[in-house]
Amino acid sequence: MIHISFSMSKTHVQQLCLPGDLERVSGGQRPHSPVCNQASWWIFIVSIINNCWYMFLIHQINTMGNTSGSGTTTEGNGIEICGNTLPQEVMYKIFLYVPVKDLVTSVTRVCPYWHNLLTEHHFWFTKVLREGFRLPAATKQRLLEEADEAQVLRILQGISGGYLPLNTNLICNPSGREKLNHWKVKHGGDGMIVEDHPVGTDPIPAEAGLPTQHCFVTSYGICSRLQVINLESIGFDPHVVDILKPAIHISEWVSARWDCHSRSNIVVSLEGLESIQQVKMHWSSQEENVINSHWYKMERTLVDYPKGLKRITYTNVGKDSAFWAGHYGAKTAGSTVKFVL
């Protein structure tokens, strides 16, 4: 059991470097001293506990516990502040509202008791849920069965803190806003170009959720662009992928000019430790129910892919169908590869 007697004047409180005041007292920059951060969180959390409403909550908890015959807090399973016993469960509740970065770098260093609380998997499963991630039952089971407990802790912290690249597009420059940067391009015909706004088609629809109207445009010869995603370089170890087994969402928006048919293909290669899987999608403006100048979404979601996934290669190939000089080929935007959890 930890005992704390805490009181301070208003002047002393104003002089402290509290978490909510970090930017104010440092001119917009968070202090780099871990000692300052640890002390700040200590004072901040204790001041929350000292709040009268919180004392009432503690009283209610103790009262309910005594009524049920289980109100006694065992040694090491609580913290005593100003004569009131704060159960471990309430400490968990407070920590759920603290940013993950501060929990990992500062709060866990305040004292051994807090460190022990913040290295328990139960807390981090709850924190993951609070941050908006719902782990599938199979994923949670794999985490519970994983022998490397430190790895599990890092994964849960990575999910809840946004350190793992989940639910975010892994493709750089997906629509050409940065011209052809980040892509390995092969030019056919008059070459691949980028248009600031699509010419000869409708605007890219709002439902695509793209920030601009940029799009890639192909020519009468085959044009391709390729991008390789090395998962380890973005913090996704193959073993972590195997444990989480997130779905992989692949998509792209495509259109053809009103006056010329065109076609476009997506080829995504998923390279694991022992095997390679290819996913192919084809689109043509000459297909039934396709209207030239309208935009369409090619997409696929994968749940089965090679074990030990370490590399994803995304390739788009397109051209026009009339062999016209210039840039009358397929227009594409919003190339997407996303781990969904």
Tab-separated table of C-alpha atoms in Angstrom:
chain	number	residue	atom	x	y	z
A	1	MET	CA	0.000	0.000	0.000
A	2	ILE	CA	1.250	3.504	-0.865
A	3	HIS	CA	0.394	6.374	1.488
A	4	ILE	CA	0.324	9.980	0.306
A	5	SER	CA	-0.407	13.136	2.236
A	6	PHE	CA	-0.948	15.902	-0.264
A	7	SER	CA	-1.706	19.590	0.132
A	8	MET	CA	-0.478	22.776	-1.466
A	9	SER	CA	-1.458	26.370	-1.877
A	10	LYS	CA	-2.883	27.884	-5.024
A	11	THR	CA	0.429	29.689	-5.560
A	12	HIS	CA	2.349	26.418	-5.450
A	13	VAL	CA	-0.056	24.823	-7.918
A	14	GLN	CA	0.442	27.678	-10.358
A	15	GLN	CA	4.215	27.252	-10.132
A	16	LEU	CA	4.095	23.557	-11.009
A	17	CYS	CA	4.677	22.244	-14.519
A	18	LEU	CA	1.328	20.457	-14.927
A	19	PRO	CA	0.609	18.342	-18.053
A	20	GLY	CA	-2.202	20.607	-19.182
A	21	ASP	CA	0.100	23.639	-18.874
A	22	LEU	CA	3.193	22.200	-20.573
A	23	GLU	CA	2.779	24.129	-23.803
A	24	ARG	CA	1.839	27.336	-21.979
A	25	VAL	CA	4.847	27.380	-19.682
A	26	SER	CA	7.320	26.385	-22.389
A	27	GLY	CA	6.260	28.749	-25.135
A	28	GLY	CA	4.607	26.044	-27.210
A	29	GLN	CA	7.338	23.441	-26.662
A	30	ARG	CA	6.908	20.462	-24.360
A	31	PRO	CA	9.772	20.199	-21.817
A	32	HIS	CA	12.199	17.466	-22.739
A	33	SER	CA	13.100	16.543	-19.159
A	34	PRO	CA	11.602	13.166	-18.180
A	35	VAL	CA	11.909	14.197	-14.548
A	36	CYS	CA	9.721	17.246	-15.158
A	37	ASN	CA	7.149	15.114	-16.996
A	38	GLN	CA	7.112	12.470	-14.262
A	39	ALA	CA	6.626	15.070	-11.533
A	40	SER	CA	3.961	16.805	-13.596
A	41	TRP	CA	1.903	13.675	-14.024
A	42	TRP	CA	2.324	12.802	-10.367
A	43	ILE	CA	0.963	16.174	-9.230
A	44	PHE	CA	-1.689	16.240	-11.937
A	45	ILE	CA	-3.149	12.830	-11.133
A	46	VAL	CA	-2.965	13.346	-7.386
A	47	SER	CA	-4.739	16.701	-7.779
A	48	ILE	CA	-7.531	14.947	-9.676
A	49	ILE	CA	-7.853	12.448	-6.867
A	50	ASN	CA	-7.941	15.302	-4.327
A	51	ASN	CA	-10.990	16.733	-6.043
A	52	CYS	CA	-14.066	16.617	-3.818
A	53	TRP	CA	-16.138	14.799	-6.429
A	54	TYR	CA	-13.501	12.129	-6.664
A	55	MET	CA	-13.438	11.699	-2.917
A	56	PHE	CA	-17.164	11.108	-3.085
A	57	LEU	CA	-16.602	8.456	-5.759
A	58	ILE	CA	-14.023	6.718	-3.591
A	59	HIS	CA	-16.402	6.830	-0.652
A	60	GLN	CA	-19.088	5.220	-2.785
A	61	ILE	CA	-16.709	2.489	-3.923
A	62	ASN	CA	-15.632	1.744	-0.363
A	63	THR	CA	-19.239	1.763	0.822
A	64	MET	CA	-20.317	-0.662	-1.881
A	65	GLY	CA	-17.323	-2.836	-1.118
A	66	ASN	CA	-18.104	-2.958	2.597
A	67	THR	CA	-21.719	-3.804	1.841
A	68	SER	CA	-20.692	-6.755	-0.272
A	69	GLY	CA	-18.097	-7.874	2.251
A	70	SER	CA	-15.137	-7.230	-0.075
A	71	GLY	CA	-14.284	-3.649	0.777
A	72	THR	CA	-10.895	-4.353	2.363
A	73	THR	CA	-8.034	-3.433	0.072
A	74	THR	CA	-5.165	-5.875	0.334
A	75	GLU	CA	-1.568	-4.783	0.743
A	76	GLY	CA	-0.205	-3.565	-2.607
A	77	ASN	CA	-3.655	-3.426	-4.230
A	78	GLY	CA	-4.351	0.251	-3.819
A	79	ILE	CA	-3.012	3.666	-2.956
A	80	GLU	CA	-3.927	5.739	0.093
A	81	ILE	CA	-4.285	9.476	-0.366
A	82	CYS	CA	-5.382	11.816	2.407
A	83	GLY	CA	-6.665	8.847	4.377
A	84	ASN	CA	-8.748	7.472	1.514
A	85	THR	CA	-7.958	4.152	-0.131
A	86	LEU	CA	-7.898	4.365	-3.912
A	87	PRO	CA	-8.367	0.902	-5.449
A	88	GLN	CA	-6.268	-0.286	-8.337
A	89	GLU	CA	-9.331	-0.289	-10.590
A	90	VAL	CA	-9.786	3.456	-10.075
A	91	MET	CA	-6.140	4.100	-10.931
A	92	TYR	CA	-6.738	2.202	-14.166
A	93	LYS	CA	-9.712	4.444	-14.873
A	94	ILE	CA	-7.597	7.580	-14.439
A	95	PHE	CA	-4.758	6.265	-16.604
A	96	LEU	CA	-7.190	5.552	-19.444
A	97	TYR	CA	-7.509	9.324	-19.927
A	98	VAL	CA	-3.756	9.927	-20.093
A	99	PRO	CA	-2.106	10.024	-23.568
A	100	VAL	CA	-0.188	6.855	-24.427
A	101	LYS	CA	3.054	8.746	-25.041
A	102	ASP	CA	2.975	10.136	-21.498
A	103	LEU	CA	2.022	6.782	-19.984
A	104	VAL	CA	4.975	5.072	-21.664
A	105	THR	CA	7.640	7.755	-21.269
A	106	SER	CA	6.720	9.529	-18.035
A	107	VAL	CA	3.928	8.133	-15.872
A	108	THR	CA	5.377	4.615	-15.761
A	109	ARG	CA	8.581	6.064	-14.258
A	110	VAL	CA	6.924	7.872	-11.358
A	111	CYS	CA	7.075	4.912	-8.960
A	112	PRO	CA	7.300	1.093	-9.007
A	113	TYR	CA	3.611	0.751	-8.184
A	114	TRP	CA	2.502	2.788	-11.204
A	115	HIS	CA	5.043	0.976	-13.361
A	116	ASN	CA	3.574	-2.376	-12.384
A	117	LEU	CA	0.056	-1.182	-13.189
A	118	LEU	CA	1.149	0.111	-16.602
A	119	THR	CA	2.866	-3.109	-17.620
A	120	GLU	CA	-0.211	-5.257	-17.111
A	121	HIS	CA	-1.818	-6.461	-20.336
A	122	HIS	CA	-5.318	-6.092	-18.909
A	123	PHE	CA	-4.919	-2.312	-18.742
A	124	TRP	CA	-3.635	-2.044	-22.315
A	125	PHE	CA	-6.424	-4.197	-23.755
A	126	THR	CA	-8.829	-1.710	-22.183
A	127	LYS	CA	-6.785	1.260	-23.459
A	128	VAL	CA	-6.878	-0.160	-26.999
A	129	LEU	CA	-10.665	-0.344	-26.797
A	130	ARG	CA	-10.913	3.197	-25.463
A	131	GLU	CA	-8.824	4.505	-28.358
A	132	GLY	CA	-11.386	3.124	-30.804
A	133	PHE	CA	-9.836	-0.198	-31.819
A	134	ARG	CA	-11.909	-3.366	-31.526
A	135	LEU	CA	-9.662	-6.390	-31.625
A	136	PRO	CA	-11.256	-9.448	-33.262
A	137	ALA	CA	-11.594	-12.401	-30.916
A	138	ALA	CA	-9.016	-14.405	-32.900
A	139	THR	CA	-6.488	-11.544	-32.693
A	140	LYS	CA	-6.993	-11.149	-28.961
A	141	GLN	CA	-6.532	-14.873	-28.498
A	142	ARG	CA	-3.230	-14.828	-30.427
A	143	LEU	CA	-2.017	-11.981	-28.208
A	144	LEU	CA	-2.971	-13.899	-25.074
A	145	GLU	CA	-1.157	-17.011	-26.325
A	146	GLU	CA	2.011	-15.162	-27.381
A	147	ALA	CA	4.967	-16.278	-25.239
A	148	ASP	CA	6.882	-13.004	-25.596
A	149	GLU	CA	5.018	-10.815	-23.101
A	150	ALA	CA	7.204	-7.789	-23.810
A	151	GLN	CA	6.262	-8.058	-27.488
A	152	VAL	CA	2.571	-8.176	-26.602
A	153	LEU	CA	2.978	-5.072	-24.435
A	154	ARG	CA	4.705	-3.208	-27.288
A	155	ILE	CA	1.954	-4.229	-29.716
A	156	LEU	CA	-0.857	-3.068	-27.434
A	157	GLN	CA	0.943	0.211	-26.756
A	158	GLY	CA	1.621	0.608	-30.467
A	159	ILE	CA	-2.042	0.116	-31.358
A	160	SER	CA	-3.474	2.416	-28.701
A	161	GLY	CA	-0.818	5.084	-29.281
A	162	GLY	CA	-1.056	5.069	-33.062
A	163	TYR	CA	2.568	3.958	-33.438
A	164	LEU	CA	1.650	1.013	-35.662
A	165	PRO	CA	0.498	1.978	-39.193
A	166	LEU	CA	-3.079	0.738	-38.850
A	167	ASN	CA	-6.125	2.184	-40.655
A	168	THR	CA	-3.909	4.558	-42.601
A	169	ASN	CA	-2.841	4.569	-46.248
A	170	LEU	CA	0.665	3.149	-46.679
A	171	ILE	CA	1.020	4.500	-50.221
A	172	CYS	CA	2.995	7.726	-50.569
A	173	ASN	CA	1.670	10.296	-53.051
A	174	PRO	CA	-1.459	8.242	-53.901
A	175	SER	CA	-2.929	10.697	-56.427
A	176	GLY	CA	0.020	12.608	-57.878
A	177	ARG	CA	-0.132	15.691	-55.730
A	178	GLU	CA	3.670	15.426	-55.571
A	179	LYS	CA	3.849	14.730	-59.322
A	180	LEU	CA	5.497	11.331	-59.851
A	181	ASN	CA	7.595	11.348	-56.677
A	182	HIS	CA	7.746	8.076	-54.682
A	183	TRP	CA	6.825	6.057	-57.798
A	184	LYS	CA	9.004	4.027	-60.128
A	185	VAL	CA	7.471	4.945	-63.482
A	186	LYS	CA	7.714	3.334	-66.911
A	187	HIS	CA	6.522	5.639	-69.668
A	188	GLY	CA	4.796	4.306	-72.761
A	189	GLY	CA	3.449	6.341	-75.685
A	190	ASP	CA	3.728	9.994	-74.741
A	191	GLY	CA	4.366	9.054	-71.125
A	192	MET	CA	2.465	9.203	-67.861
A	193	ILE	CA	1.555	12.650	-66.553
A	194	VAL	CA	-0.318	14.161	-63.603
A	195	GLU	CA	-3.319	16.472	-64.050
A	196	ASP	CA	-4.264	18.967	-61.316
A	197	HIS	CA	-7.905	18.435	-62.327
A	198	PRO	CA	-9.107	15.560	-64.516
A	199	VAL	CA	-9.587	16.649	-68.128
A	200	GLY	CA	-12.379	15.048	-70.137
A	201	THR	CA	-14.023	13.354	-67.136
A	202	ASP	CA	-16.236	14.280	-64.214
A	203	PRO	CA	-14.495	15.643	-61.113
A	204	ILE	CA	-13.352	12.982	-58.651
A	205	PRO	CA	-16.404	12.412	-56.415
A	206	ALA	CA	-16.456	13.634	-52.822
A	207	GLU	CA	-17.088	10.081	-51.609
A	208	ALA	CA	-13.518	9.228	-52.632
A	209	GLY	CA	-12.397	11.349	-49.686
A	210	LEU	CA	-9.347	12.698	-51.526
A	211	PRO	CA	-7.939	16.112	-50.530
A	212	THR	CA	-7.341	17.304	-54.118
A	213	GLN	CA	-8.418	16.554	-57.705
A	214	HIS	CA	-4.973	15.356	-58.800
A	215	CYS	CA	-4.854	12.193	-60.881
A	216	PHE	CA	-2.389	10.109	-62.888
A	217	VAL	CA	-3.032	9.918	-66.647
A	218	THR	CA	-1.707	7.300	-69.090
A	219	SER	CA	-1.089	7.418	-72.842
A	220	TYR	CA	-1.487	5.211	-75.951
A	221	GLY	CA	1.437	3.004	-74.886
A	222	ILE	CA	1.441	1.005	-71.674
A	223	CYS	CA	2.346	3.214	-68.690
A	224	SER	CA	3.044	1.852	-65.240
A	225	ARG	CA	3.916	3.112	-61.777
A	226	LEU	CA	5.247	0.946	-58.959
A	227	GLN	CA	5.792	1.494	-55.249
A	228	VAL	CA	7.346	-0.895	-52.719
A	229	ILE	CA	6.268	-0.872	-49.064
A	230	ASN	CA	8.864	-2.433	-46.744
A	231	LEU	CA	6.848	-3.175	-43.622
A	232	GLU	CA	9.786	-3.360	-41.208
A	233	SER	CA	10.889	0.140	-42.216
A	234	ILE	CA	7.524	1.542	-41.112
A	235	GLY	CA	7.512	-0.325	-37.803
A	236	PHE	CA	5.586	-3.435	-38.794
A	237	ASP	CA	7.672	-6.504	-37.981
A	238	PRO	CA	6.529	-9.692	-39.825
A	239	HIS	CA	5.906	-11.427	-36.487
A	240	VAL	CA	3.676	-8.538	-35.389
A	241	VAL	CA	1.680	-8.845	-38.610
A	242	ASP	CA	1.249	-12.579	-37.947
A	243	ILE	CA	-0.056	-11.911	-34.445
A	244	LEU	CA	-2.466	-9.113	-35.383
A	245	LYS	CA	-3.410	-10.529	-38.797
A	246	PRO	CA	-5.182	-7.316	-39.862
A	247	ALA	CA	-7.232	-7.246	-43.051
A	248	ILE	CA	-5.461	-5.592	-46.008
A	249	HIS	CA	-7.615	-3.171	-47.982
A	250	ILE	CA	-6.535	-2.330	-51.547
A	251	SER	CA	-8.324	0.276	-53.640
A	252	GLU	CA	-8.052	2.913	-56.370
A	253	TRP	CA	-10.387	5.259	-58.243
A	254	VAL	CA	-10.369	5.120	-62.044
A	255	SER	CA	-12.053	6.861	-64.976
A	256	ALA	CA	-11.893	7.195	-68.764
A	257	ARG	CA	-12.333	10.311	-70.894
A	258	TRP	CA	-15.750	10.847	-72.439
A	259	ASP	CA	-14.294	10.568	-75.949
A	260	CYS	CA	-11.866	7.618	-75.623
A	261	HIS	CA	-12.023	4.177	-74.081
A	262	SER	CA	-9.215	3.027	-71.785
A	263	ARG	CA	-8.265	0.322	-69.344
A	264	SER	CA	-6.375	0.025	-66.085
A	265	ASN	CA	-4.961	-2.831	-64.002
A	266	ILE	CA	-3.754	-3.123	-60.425
A	267	VAL	CA	-1.268	-5.806	-59.420
A	268	VAL	CA	-0.372	-6.116	-55.734
A	269	SER	CA	2.360	-8.534	-54.689
A	270	LEU	CA	2.504	-9.657	-51.044
A	271	GLU	CA	5.842	-11.182	-50.119
A	272	GLY	CA	6.077	-13.363	-47.024
A	273	LEU	CA	8.922	-15.344	-45.521
A	274	GLU	CA	8.185	-18.433	-47.601
A	275	SER	CA	5.728	-17.459	-50.343
A	276	ILE	CA	4.472	-14.629	-52.574
A	277	GLN	CA	0.831	-13.908	-53.335
A	278	GLN	CA	-0.418	-11.714	-56.178
A	279	VAL	CA	-3.729	-9.895	-56.278
A	280	LYS	CA	-4.947	-8.565	-59.639
A	281	MET	CA	-7.804	-6.207	-60.492
A	282	HIS	CA	-8.862	-5.176	-63.997
A	283	TRP	CA	-11.030	-2.287	-65.201
A	284	SER	CA	-12.113	-1.261	-68.711
A	285	SER	CA	-14.410	1.521	-69.847
A	286	GLN	CA	-15.793	-0.938	-72.412
A	287	GLU	CA	-17.254	-3.176	-69.747
A	288	GLU	CA	-21.027	-3.365	-69.380
A	289	ASN	CA	-22.629	-0.603	-67.266
A	290	VAL	CA	-19.498	1.555	-67.377
A	291	ILE	CA	-20.096	5.152	-68.442
A	292	ASN	CA	-17.143	7.100	-69.787
A	293	SER	CA	-16.213	10.161	-67.706
A	294	HIS	CA	-17.673	8.628	-64.511
A	295	TRP	CA	-15.362	7.523	-61.703
A	296	TYR	CA	-15.316	3.963	-60.384
A	297	LYS	CA	-13.641	2.338	-57.424
A	298	MET	CA	-11.579	-0.820	-57.781
A	299	GLU	CA	-11.176	-2.474	-54.381
A	300	ARG	CA	-10.395	-5.729	-52.638
A	301	THR	CA	-10.018	-6.733	-48.989
A	302	LEU	CA	-7.680	-9.591	-48.079
A	303	VAL	CA	-7.852	-11.642	-44.903
A	304	ASP	CA	-5.621	-14.506	-46.051
A	305	TYR	CA	-2.083	-13.687	-47.121
A	306	PRO	CA	1.445	-15.150	-46.711
A	307	LYS	CA	2.850	-15.736	-43.244
A	308	GLY	CA	5.659	-13.422	-42.206
A	309	LEU	CA	4.538	-10.643	-44.536
A	310	LYS	CA	7.469	-8.287	-45.036
A	311	ARG	CA	6.958	-6.466	-48.331
A	312	ILE	CA	4.034	-5.205	-50.437
A	313	THR	CA	4.526	-4.065	-54.022
A	314	TYR	CA	1.763	-1.986	-55.608
A	315	THR	CA	1.701	-1.614	-59.405
A	316	ASN	CA	-0.745	0.227	-61.664
A	317	VAL	CA	-0.708	-0.346	-65.431
A	318	GLY	CA	-2.893	1.566	-67.907
A	319	LYS	CA	-3.352	2.873	-71.457
A	320	ASP	CA	-6.003	4.074	-73.853
A	321	SER	CA	-7.802	1.699	-76.225
A	322	ALA	CA	-7.721	3.857	-79.351
A	323	PHE	CA	-3.966	4.434	-79.726
A	324	TRP	CA	-4.414	8.203	-79.859
A	325	ALA	CA	-1.360	10.439	-79.437
A	326	GLY	CA	-1.358	12.452	-76.255
A	327	HIS	CA	-2.868	11.491	-72.925
A	328	TYR	CA	-6.221	9.840	-73.525
A	329	GLY	CA	-5.561	6.805	-71.325
A	330	ALA	CA	-7.053	5.771	-67.980
A	331	LYS	CA	-7.016	8.298	-65.152
A	332	THR	CA	-6.395	6.996	-61.629
A	333	ALA	CA	-6.309	8.497	-58.142
A	334	GLY	CA	-6.296	7.468	-54.486
A	335	SER	CA	-4.080	4.388	-54.714
A	336	THR	CA	-4.508	2.708	-51.332
A	337	VAL	CA	-2.970	-0.111	-49.302
A	338	LYS	CA	-4.230	-0.129	-45.745
A	339	PHE	CA	-4.019	-2.470	-42.751
A	340	VAL	CA	-7.484	-2.455	-41.212
A	341	LEU	CA	-8.072	-3.392	-37.585
